[in-house]
CSV table of N, CA and C in Angstrom, one decimal:
chain,number,residue,atom,x,y,z
A,289,MET,N,54.0,18.1,-4.1
A,289,MET,CA,55.1,19.7,-3.3
A,289,MET,C,53.0,20.3,-3.1
A,290,PRO,N,53.6,20.9,-1.7
A,290,PRO,CA,52.9,21.7,-0.9
A,290,PRO,C,52.6,22.6,-2.0
A,291,VAL,N,51.4,23.5,-1.4
A,291,VAL,CA,51.1,24.9,-1.7
A,291,VAL,C,51.7,25.9,-1.1
A,292,PRO,N,52.1,27.0,-0.9
A,292,PRO,CA,52.0,28.1,0.2
A,292,PRO,C,51.1,28.4,0.7
A,293,LEU,N,51.1,29.3,1.6
A,293,LEU,CA,49.7,29.9,2.4
A,293,LEU,C,50.2,30.6,1.9
A,294,THR,N,49.3,32.2,1.6
A,294,THR,CA,49.5,33.1,1.0
A,294,THR,C,48.9,34.1,3.2
A,295,GLU,N,47.6,33.6,3.8
A,295,GLU,CA,46.9,33.9,4.7
A,295,GLU,C,46.9,33.6,5.3
A,296,THR,N,47.1,34.0,6.5
A,296,THR,CA,46.9,33.3,8.3
A,296,THR,C,45.8,33.1,8.9
A,297,VAL,N,45.4,31.7,9.2
A,297,VAL,CA,44.1,32.0,9.8
A,297,VAL,C,44.6,31.6,11.0
A,298,ARG,N,43.3,32.4,12.4
A,298,ARG,CA,43.7,32.5,13.0
A,298,ARG,C,42.7,32.0,14.0
A,299,PHE,N,42.7,31.2,15.2
A,299,PHE,CA,41.7,30.3,15.7
A,299,PHE,C,42.1,29.7,17.1
A,300,GLY,N,40.8,29.3,18.2
A,300,GLY,CA,41.4,28.4,18.8
A,300,GLY,C,40.7,30.1,20.7
A,301,PRO,N,40.9,29.0,21.6
A,301,PRO,CA,40.8,29.7,22.7
A,301,PRO,C,42.4,31.6,23.0
A,302,GLY,N,41.3,32.0,23.5
A,302,GLY,CA,42.3,33.1,23.7
A,302,GLY,C,42.5,34.7,21.9
A,303,VAL,N,41.9,34.0,21.0
A,303,VAL,CA,42.2,34.4,19.7
A,303,VAL,C,40.8,35.8,19.9
A,304,SER,N,41.5,36.6,19.5
A,304,SER,CA,40.2,37.4,19.0
A,304,SER,C,39.8,37.7,17.4
A,305,PRO,N,38.8,37.7,17.3
A,305,PRO,CA,38.0,37.4,16.3
A,305,PRO,C,38.3,38.4,15.7
A,306,LEU,N,38.8,38.4,13.7
A,306,LEU,CA,38.8,39.3,13.1
A,306,LEU,C,37.7,40.5,13.0
A,307,PRO,N,38.6,41.3,12.6
A,307,PRO,CA,36.8,42.6,12.6
A,307,PRO,C,36.6,42.3,11.1
A,308,PRO,N,35.6,43.2,11.4
A,308,PRO,CA,34.9,42.4,9.8
A,308,PRO,C,34.7,43.3,8.6
A,309,ALA,N,35.0,43.2,6.9
A,309,ALA,CA,35.3,43.0,6.2
A,309,ALA,C,34.5,45.2,6.2
A,310,PRO,N,35.7,46.4,5.6
A,310,PRO,CA,34.3,46.8,5.6
A,310,PRO,C,33.3,46.9,4.1
A,311,PRO,N,31.9,47.4,3.8
A,311,PRO,CA,31.6,47.0,2.6
A,311,PRO,C,31.6,48.0,1.7
A,312,ALA,N,31.9,46.8,0.1
A,312,ALA,CA,32.1,47.1,-0.9
A,312,ALA,C,31.3,49.1,-0.9
A,313,PRO,N,32.1,49.7,-1.7
A,313,PRO,CA,31.7,51.1,-2.3
A,313,PRO,C,30.4,50.4,-3.6
A,314,SER,N,29.2,51.8,-3.2
A,314,SER,CA,28.0,51.9,-4.0
A,314,SER,C,28.7,51.7,-5.1
A,315,ARG,N,28.1,51.2,-6.0
A,315,ARG,CA,28.9,51.8,-7.5
A,315,ARG,C,26.9,52.1,-8.8
A,316,ARG,N,26.5,52.3,-7.7
A,316,ARG,CA,24.9,52.7,-8.7
A,316,ARG,C,24.8,54.4,-9.3
A,317,ARG,N,24.7,53.0,-10.2
A,317,ARG,CA,24.3,54.6,-11.7
A,317,ARG,C,22.9,54.8,-11.9
A,318,ARG,N,23.1,56.0,-12.2
A,318,ARG,CA,21.4,57.2,-12.7
A,318,ARG,C,21.3,56.3,-13.7
A,319,PRO,N,20.1,55.5,-14.4
A,319,PRO,CA,19.6,55.0,-15.3
A,319,PRO,C,19.8,56.4,-16.7
A,320,GLY,N,20.4,55.9,-17.8
A,320,GLY,CA,21.0,57.0,-18.8
A,320,GLY,C,19.2,57.8,-19.4
A,321,PRO,N,18.9,57.8,-20.4
A,321,PRO,CA,17.6,58.7,-21.0
A,321,PRO,C,17.4,57.4,-21.8
A,322,GLY,N,17.7,56.6,-22.2
A,322,GLY,CA,18.0,55.3,-23.3
A,322,GLY,C,17.5,54.2,-22.2
A,323,ALA,N,17.1,54.0,-21.2
A,323,ALA,CA,16.5,53.4,-20.2
A,323,ALA,C,15.0,53.9,-19.8
A,324,LEU,N,15.3,54.5,-19.4
A,324,LEU,CA,13.9,55.8,-19.1
A,324,LEU,C,13.0,55.9,-20.0
A,325,VAL,N,13.4,55.7,-21.8
A,325,VAL,CA,12.7,55.5,-22.8
A,325,VAL,C,11.7,54.2,-23.0
A,326,LEU,N,12.9,53.4,-22.7
A,326,LEU,CA,12.5,51.7,-22.9
A,326,LEU,C,11.6,51.6,-21.7
A,327,GLY,N,11.7,52.1,-20.7
A,327,GLY,CA,11.2,51.5,-19.5
A,327,GLY,C,9.3,52.3,-19.2
A,328,ALA,N,9.5,53.3,-20.3
A,328,ALA,CA,8.0,54.6,-20.5
A,328,ALA,C,7.4,53.1,-21.9
A,329,VAL,N,8.1,53.0,-22.3
A,329,VAL,CA,7.3,52.4,-23.9
A,329,VAL,C,6.8,51.1,-23.1
A,330,ALA,N,7.0,50.2,-22.1
A,330,ALA,CA,7.2,48.5,-21.9
A,330,ALA,C,5.7,49.3,-20.7
A,331,ALA,N,6.1,50.1,-20.1
A,331,ALA,CA,4.8,50.7,-18.9
A,331,ALA,C,3.7,50.5,-20.3
A,332,LEU,N,3.5,51.7,-21.3
A,332,LEU,CA,2.8,51.3,-22.6
A,332,LEU,C,2.4,50.0,-22.6
A,333,VAL,N,3.1,49.6,-23.8
A,333,VAL,CA,2.8,48.7,-24.0
A,333,VAL,C,2.0,47.5,-22.6
A,334,VAL,N,2.2,47.4,-21.4
A,334,VAL,CA,1.4,46.6,-20.8
A,334,VAL,C,0.0,47.5,-20.6
A,335,LEU,N,0.0,49.0,-20.8
A,335,LEU,CA,-1.4,49.0,-20.1
A,335,LEU,C,-2.3,48.9,-21.5
A,336,TYR,N,-1.9,48.8,-22.8
A,336,TYR,CA,-2.6,48.7,-24.1
A,336,TYR,C,-3.0,46.9,-24.0
A,337,LEU,N,-2.0,46.5,-23.9
A,337,LEU,CA,-2.0,44.7,-23.3
A,337,LEU,C,-3.2,44.6,-22.3
A,338,ALA,N,-3.8,45.2,-20.5
A,338,ALA,CA,-4.4,45.3,-20.2
A,338,ALA,C,-5.5,45.7,-20.2
A,339,GLY,N,-5.9,46.3,-21.2
A,339,GLY,CA,-6.8,46.8,-21.7
A,339,GLY,C,-7.6,46.0,-22.9
A,340,ARG,N,-6.7,45.1,-23.1
A,340,ARG,CA,-7.4,44.1,-24.8
A,340,ARG,C,-7.8,42.8,-23.9
A,341,PRO,N,-8.9,42.6,-24.3
A,341,PRO,CA,-9.2,40.5,-24.1
A,341,PRO,C,-7.7,40.3,-24.6
A,342,LEU,N,-7.8,38.9,-24.1
A,342,LEU,CA,-7.3,37.9,-24.2
A,342,LEU,C,-7.5,37.6,-25.7
A,343,GLY,N,-6.5,37.1,-26.6
A,343,GLY,CA,-6.9,36.3,-27.7
A,343,GLY,C,-7.7,37.8,-29.5
A,344,GLY,N,-7.1,39.3,-28.1
A,344,GLY,CA,-7.6,40.2,-29.5
A,344,GLY,C,-8.6,40.7,-29.5
A,345,HIS,N,-9.5,40.4,-30.2
A,345,HIS,CA,-10.6,41.6,-29.8
A,345,HIS,C,-12.3,40.2,-29.9
A,346,THR,N,-12.9,41.0,-29.4
A,346,THR,CA,-13.7,40.0,-28.7
A,346,THR,C,-15.1,39.9,-29.4
A,347,LEU,N,-15.9,39.1,-29.5
A,347,LEU,CA,-17.1,39.3,-30.3
A,347,LEU,C,-18.5,40.4,-29.6
A,348,ALA,N,-19.3,41.0,-30.2
A,348,ALA,CA,-19.9,41.7,-29.9
A,348,ALA,C,-21.1,42.3,-30.6
A,349,VAL,N,-22.5,42.1,-30.6
A,349,VAL,CA,-24.2,42.1,-30.7
A,349,VAL,C,-24.0,43.5,-30.7
A,350,GLU,N,-24.4,43.9,-32.5
A,350,GLU,CA,-24.6,45.6,-33.0
A,350,GLU,C,-26.0,45.7,-32.8
A,351,GLY,N,-26.4,44.7,-32.9
A,351,GLY,CA,-28.0,44.8,-32.9
A,351,GLY,C,-29.1,43.3,-33.2
A,352,ILE,N,-30.7,43.5,-33.0
A,352,ILE,CA,-31.4,42.0,-33.2
A,352,ILE,C,-32.9,42.8,-34.0
A,353,THR,N,-32.7,41.7,-34.9
A,353,THR,CA,-33.7,42.2,-36.0
A,353,THR,C,-35.0,40.9,-35.7
A,354,LEU,N,-36.2,41.1,-35.3
A,354,LEU,CA,-37.6,39.8,-35.6
A,354,LEU,C,-38.2,39.9,-36.5
A,355,THR,N,-38.8,39.1,-37.4
A,355,THR,CA,-39.7,39.0,-37.9
A,355,THR,C,-40.1,37.9,-38.2
A,356,ARG,N,-41.6,37.9,-38.7
A,356,ARG,CA,-42.7,37.0,-38.5
A,356,ARG,C,-43.1,36.2,-39.7
A,357,SER,N,-42.9,34.8,-40.0
A,357,SER,CA,-44.0,34.3,-41.4
A,357,SER,C,-44.9,34.8,-41.2
A,358,THR,N,-45.8,35.3,-40.2
A,358,THR,CA,-47.7,36.1,-40.1
A,358,THR,C,-48.0,37.2,-38.7
A,359,ALA,N,-48.4,37.6,-39.3
A,359,ALA,CA,-49.0,39.1,-38.5
A,359,ALA,C,-50.1,38.5,-38.0
A,360,VAL,N,-51.1,37.5,-38.6
A,360,VAL,CA,-52.8,36.9,-37.9
A,360,VAL,C,-52.1,35.1,-37.8
A,361,LEU,N,-52.2,35.3,-37.3
A,361,LEU,CA,-52.2,33.6,-37.5
A,361,LEU,C,-53.9,33.2,-36.7
A,362,ARG,N,-54.4,32.0,-37.5
A,362,ARG,CA,-55.7,31.4,-37.3
A,362,ARG,C,-55.7,30.0,-36.8
A,363,CYS,N,-56.7,29.1,-36.6
A,363,CYS,CA,-56.9,28.9,-35.6
A,363,CYS,C,-55.9,27.6,-36.6
A,364,ASP,N,-55.4,26.6,-34.8
A,364,ASP,CA,-54.3,25.4,-35.3
A,364,ASP,C,-52.8,25.4,-36.3
A,365,GLU,N,-52.6,26.9,-36.7
A,365,GLU,CA,-51.1,27.2,-37.1
A,365,GLU,C,-50.4,27.0,-36.3
A,366,THR,N,-49.3,28.0,-37.3
A,366,THR,CA,-47.7,28.1,-36.7
A,366,THR,C,-47.5,29.1,-37.0
A,367,VAL,N,-46.4,30.1,-36.6
A,367,VAL,CA,-45.7,31.2,-36.4
A,367,VAL,C,-44.0,30.7,-36.2
A,368,ARG,N,-43.9,31.4,-37.6
A,368,ARG,CA,-42.6,30.9,-38.0
A,368,ARG,C,-41.2,32.3,-37.7
A,369,VAL,N,-40.9,32.4,-36.4
A,369,VAL,CA,-40.2,33.9,-35.8
A,369,VAL,C,-38.3,33.9,-35.9
A,370,ARG,N,-38.0,34.9,-36.8
A,370,ARG,CA,-36.5,34.4,-37.7
A,370,ARG,C,-35.8,35.7,-36.9
A,371,ALA,N,-34.3,35.6,-36.0
A,371,ALA,CA,-33.8,36.3,-36.0
A,371,ALA,C,-32.7,37.0,-36.5
A,372,ALA,N,-32.3,38.1,-36.9
A,372,ALA,CA,-31.3,38.4,-37.5
A,372,ALA,C,-30.6,39.0,-36.4
A,373,VAL,N,-29.5,38.4,-36.0
A,373,VAL,CA,-28.6,39.0,-34.9
A,373,VAL,C,-27.0,39.6,-35.4
A,374,ARG,N,-26.8,41.2,-35.7
A,374,ARG,CA,-25.7,41.5,-36.2
A,374,ARG,C,-24.6,41.7,-35.6
A,375,THR,N,-23.3,41.3,-35.4
A,375,THR,CA,-22.4,41.3,-35.0
A,375,THR,C,-21.2,41.9,-35.6
A,376,ASN,N,-19.8,42.2,-34.6
A,376,ASN,CA,-19.3,42.8,-35.7
A,376,ASN,C,-18.3,42.4,-36.0
A,377,GLY,N,-18.1,41.0,-36.4
A,377,GLY,CA,-17.7,40.2,-37.3
A,377,GLY,C,-16.4,39.4,-36.8
A,378,GLU,N,-16.6,39.5,-35.7
A,378,GLU,CA,-15.4,38.6,-34.2
A,378,GLU,C,-15.8,37.4,-34.1
A,379,ALA,N,-14.9,36.2,-34.0
A,379,ALA,CA,-15.1,35.1,-33.6
A,379,ALA,C,-15.9,34.9,-32.3
A,380,GLY,N,-16.7,33.8,-31.8
A,380,GLY,CA,-17.4,34.0,-30.5
A,380,GLY,C,-18.7,32.9,-30.5
A,381,ILE,N,-18.6,32.5,-29.6
A,381,ILE,CA,-19.8,31.7,-28.7
A,381,ILE,C,-21.2,33.1,-28.8
A,382,LEU,N,-22.0,32.8,-29.1
A,382,LEU,CA,-23.8,34.0,-29.1
A,382,LEU,C,-24.4,33.0,-28.1
A,383,ARG,N,-24.5,33.2,-27.0
A,383,ARG,CA,-25.6,32.9,-26.8
A,383,ARG,C,-26.6,33.0,-26.0
A,384,TYR,N,-28.2,32.1,-26.3
A,384,TYR,CA,-29.3,33.1,-26.4
A,384,TYR,C,-30.4,32.1,-26.1
A,385,ARG,N,-31.7,32.3,-26.0
A,385,ARG,CA,-32.7,32.0,-25.5
A,385,ARG,C,-33.7,32.4,-25.9
A,386,TRP,N,-34.9,31.5,-26.2
A,386,TRP,CA,-36.3,32.4,-27.2
A,386,TRP,C,-37.2,32.3,-25.5
A,387,HIS,N,-38.1,33.4,-26.0
A,387,HIS,CA,-39.6,33.1,-24.7
A,387,HIS,C,-39.8,33.5,-25.1
A,388,ARG,N,-41.7,33.2,-25.1
A,388,ARG,CA,-42.3,33.2,-25.1
A,388,ARG,C,-44.1,33.8,-23.9
A,389,SER,N,-44.8,34.5,-24.5
A,389,SER,CA,-45.7,35.0,-23.7
A,389,SER,C,-46.5,33.9,-23.2
A,390,ASP,N,-46.4,32.6,-23.3
A,390,ASP,CA,-47.2,31.7,-22.2
A,390,ASP,C,-46.2,30.8,-21.5
A,391,GLY,N,-45.4,31.9,-21.2
A,391,GLY,CA,-43.9,31.3,-20.4
A,391,GLY,C,-43.0,29.7,-20.4
A,392,THR,N,-43.8,29.3,-21.7
A,392,THR,CA,-42.2,29.1,-22.0
A,392,THR,C,-40.6,29.4,-22.6
A,393,SER,N,-40.4,28.3,-22.4
A,393,SER,CA,-38.4,29.3,-22.4
A,393,SER,C,-37.5,28.1,-23.1
A,394,SER,N,-37.1,28.4,-23.8
A,394,SER,CA,-36.3,26.9,-24.9
A,394,SER,C,-34.9,26.8,-24.1
A,395,GLY,N,-34.0,27.3,-22.8
A,395,GLY,CA,-33.4,27.0,-22.3
A,395,GLY,C,-32.0,27.8,-23.3
A,396,VAL,N,-31.3,27.7,-22.2
A,396,VAL,CA,-29.7,29.1,-23.5
A,396,VAL,C,-29.5,27.5,-24.6
A,397,LEU,N,-29.1,28.7,-25.6
A,397,LEU,CA,-28.8,27.3,-27.1
A,397,LEU,C,-27.8,28.6,-27.1
A,398,GLU,N,-26.6,27.8,-28.4
A,398,GLU,CA,-25.9,28.8,-28.4
A,398,GLU,C,-25.2,28.4,-30.2
A,399,GLU,N,-24.9,29.9,-30.4
A,399,GLU,CA,-24.4,29.7,-32.1
A,399,GLU,C,-23.3,30.1,-32.1
A,400,ARG,N,-21.7,28.8,-32.9
A,400,ARG,CA,-20.5,29.5,-33.1
A,400,ARG,C,-20.3,30.3,-34.1
A,401,LEU,N,-19.9,31.5,-33.6
A,401,LEU,CA,-19.4,32.5,-35.4
A,401,LEU,C,-17.9,32.4,-35.7
A,402,VAL,N,-18.0,32.3,-36.7
A,402,VAL,CA,-16.6,32.8,-37.1
A,402,VAL,C,-16.4,33.7,-37.7
A,403,GLU,N,-15.1,34.3,-38.0
A,403,GLU,CA,-14.4,35.7,-37.8
A,403,GLU,C,-15.0,36.1,-39.4
A,404,GLY,N,-15.2,37.2,-39.3
A,404,GLY,CA,-16.2,38.0,-40.8
A,404,GLY,C,-17.5,36.7,-40.6
A,405,ARG,N,-18.3,36.5,-40.3
A,405,ARG,CA,-19.6,36.3,-40.6
A,405,ARG,C,-19.9,37.4,-39.1
A,406,ARG,N,-20.9,38.3,-40.0
A,406,ARG,CA,-21.5,39.4,-39.1
A,406,ARG,C,-23.0,39.2,-38.9
A,407,THR,N,-24.0,38.1,-39.6
A,407,THR,CA,-25.0,38.1,-38.5
A,407,THR,C,-25.2,36.9,-38.7
A,408,ALA,N,-25.9,37.0,-37.0
A,408,ALA,CA,-26.2,34.8,-37.0
A,408,ALA,C,-27.6,34.6,-37.2
A,409,LEU,N,-28.0,34.4,-38.1
A,409,LEU,CA,-30.3,33.4,-37.9
A,409,LEU,C,-30.0,32.7,-37.3
A,410,LEU,N,-31.1,33.2,-36.5
A,410,LEU,CA,-31.8,32.1,-35.5
A,410,LEU,C,-33.4,32.1,-35.8
A,411,GLU,N,-34.0,30.9,-35.4
A,411,GLU,CA,-35.2,30.6,-35.6
A,411,GLU,C,-35.7,29.8,-34.3
A,412,THR,N,-37.4,30.6,-34.9
A,412,THR,CA,-37.9,29.3,-33.8
A,412,THR,C,-39.8,29.2,-34.1
A,413,THR,N,-40.7,28.3,-34.1
A,413,THR,CA,-42.0,28.2,-33.9
A,413,THR,C,-42.1,28.4,-32.8
A,414,TRP,N,-43.5,28.3,-33.2
A,414,TRP,CA,-45.1,28.5,-32.1
A,414,TRP,C,-46.4,28.2,-33.2
A,415,SER,N,-46.8,26.9,-32.9
A,415,SER,CA,-47.7,26.4,-32.9
A,415,SER,C,-49.2,26.4,-31.9
A,416,ILE,N,-50.0,27.0,-32.3
A,416,ILE,CA,-51.4,27.5,-31.0
A,416,ILE,C,-52.4,27.0,-31.6
A,417,SER,N,-53.2,25.9,-30.7
A,417,SER,CA,-54.4,25.8,-31.0
A,417,SER,C,-55.5,26.0,-30.0
A,418,GLY,N,-56.4,25.9,-30.4
A,418,GLY,CA,-58.2,25.9,-29.7
A,418,GLY,C,-58.3,27.4,-30.2
A,419,PRO,N,-59.7,27.2,-29.6
A,419,PRO,CA,-60.7,28.7,-29.9
A,419,PRO,C,-60.4,29.6,-29.2
A,420,GLY,N,-60.4,30.9,-29.2
A,420,GLY,CA,-59.8,32.6,-28.6
A,420,GLY,C,-59.1,33.2,-29.2
A,421,THR,N,-58.6,34.5,-28.8
A,421,THR,CA,-58.5,35.3,-29.4
A,421,THR,C,-57.1,35.7,-28.4
A,422,LEU,N,-56.1,36.4,-29.3
A,422,LEU,CA,-54.3,36.5,-27.8
A,422,LEU,C,-54.1,37.4,-29.0
A,423,THR,N,-52.6,38.3,-28.3
A,423,THR,CA,-52.3,39.0,-28.8
A,423,THR,C,-50.0,37.8,-28.1
A,424,PRO,N,-50.2,37.1,-28.7
A,424,PRO,CA,-48.9,36.6,-28.0
A,424,PRO,C,-47.2,37.7,-28.7
A,425,GLU,N,-46.5,36.7,-28.1
A,425,GLU,CA,-45.0,38.2,-27.9
A,425,GLU,C,-44.2,36.4,-27.8
A,426,VAL,N,-43.4,37.2,-28.6
A,426,VAL,CA,-42.0,35.9,-29.0
A,426,VAL,C,-40.4,37.1,-28.4
A,427,ARG,N,-39.8,36.5,-27.0
A,427,ARG,CA,-38.6,37.2,-27.3
A,427,ARG,C,-37.5,36.6,-27.4
A,428,LEU,N,-36.3,36.9,-27.9
A,428,LEU,CA,-35.3,36.5,-28.1
A,428,LEU,C,-34.3,37.5,-27.0
A,429,GLU,N,-33.5,36.6,-26.2
A,429,GLU,CA,-33.2,36.9,-25.1
A,429,GLU,C,-31.4,36.6,-25.8
A,430,VAL,N,-30.6,37.6,-25.5
A,430,VAL,CA,-29.0,37.1,-26.2
A,430,VAL,C,-28.3,37.3,-24.7
A,431,SER,N,-27.6,36.1,-24.3
A,431,SER,CA,-27.1,36.6,-23.1
A,431,SER,C,-25.4,36.7,-22.5
A,432,ASP,N,-25.3,36.5,-24.0
A,432,ASP,CA,-23.8,36.4,-24.2
A,432,ASP,C,-23.0,36.5,-25.6
A,433,PRO,N,-22.4,37.1,-26.2
A,433,PRO,CA,-21.2,37.9,-24.9
A,433,PRO,C,-22.3,39.2,-24.2
A,434,GLU,N,-22.9,39.9,-25.0
A,434,GLU,CA,-23.1,41.1,-23.5
A,434,GLU,C,-24.2,40.9,-24.1
A,435,PRO,N,-25.6,41.5,-23.2
A,435,PRO,CA,-27.0,40.9,-22.9
A,435,PRO,C,-27.5,42.4,-24.0
A,436,ASP,N,-28.7,41.7,-24.3
A,436,ASP,CA,-29.6,42.1,-25.4
A,436,ASP,C,-30.9,41.4,-25.1
A,437,THR,N,-31.9,42.3,-25.8
A,437,THR,CA,-32.9,41.8,-26.2
A,437,THR,C,-34.1,42.5,-27.7
A,438,ALA,N,-34.9,41.4,-28.0
A,438,ALA,CA,-35.8,41.9,-29.2
A,438,ALA,C,-36.4,41.2,-28.5
A,439,ALA,N,-38.4,41.7,-29.1
A,439,ALA,CA,-39.4,41.1,-29.2
A,439,ALA,C,-40.6,41.2,-30.2
A,440,VAL,N,-40.9,40.4,-30.6
A,440,VAL,CA,-42.2,40.4,-31.6
A,440,VAL,C,-43.1,40.0,-31.3
A,441,SER,N,-44.7,40.6,-31.7
A,441,SER,CA,-45.5,39.9,-31.6
A,441,SER,C,-46.5,39.9,-32.4
A,442,PHE,N,-48.0,39.2,-32.5
A,442,PHE,CA,-48.8,38.6,-33.6
A,442,PHE,C,-50.8,38.8,-33.0
A,443,SER,N,-50.9,38.4,-34.2
A,443,SER,CA,-52.4,37.8,-33.7
A,443,SER,C,-52.9,36.9,-33.5
A,444,TYR,N,-53.5,35.9,-32.9
A,444,TYR,CA,-54.2,34.5,-32.6
A,444,TYR,C,-55.8,34.6,-33.1
A,445,SER,N,-56.3,34.6,-33.8
A,445,SER,CA,-57.7,34.5,-33.8
A,445,SER,C,-58.2,33.2,-34.0
A,446,CYS,N,-59.0,32.7,-33.3
A,446,CYS,CA,-59.8,31.1,-33.9
A,446,CYS,C,-61.0,31.6,-32.8
A,447,PRO,N,-62.3,31.4,-33.6
A,447,PRO,CA,-63.6,31.0,-33.2
A,447,PRO,C,-63.8,30.3,-32.7
A,448,ALA,N,-64.9,30.1,-31.9
A,448,ALA,CA,-64.6,29.2,-30.8
A,448,ALA,C,-66.2,28.2,-31.8
């Protein structure tokens, strides 16, 4: 059974086009006070999160203390230098290197810290031999999470 047409469609030569339909009236509503509050809260959350590093808090160095096993080194002895790097207790990787006044450097070393560990204990040794008198220095240079440096010196004395 055929379906009746309710609209006539005209096309072909000599038929004028239909006028365009008028645009539907705009039904924009002004946002209510609830929407404004929600937008303000969302903006504050975005600003807060943008200021925080991903994953929450990050590791930070709060100070470095260096100690040496002896203040005076004699002929053919070894000094042990220990570092206590105090942190904020957050998890992360501490990157550092040891520098000696003779120009030797350890290269970059890493210490992985778990959350709650507030001190990283690091150590290096230096053996000196031969005659002479020196005032050598050992320096710890932390490069990450932020740069920090500490140094300690000692005396070396070996008569000829």
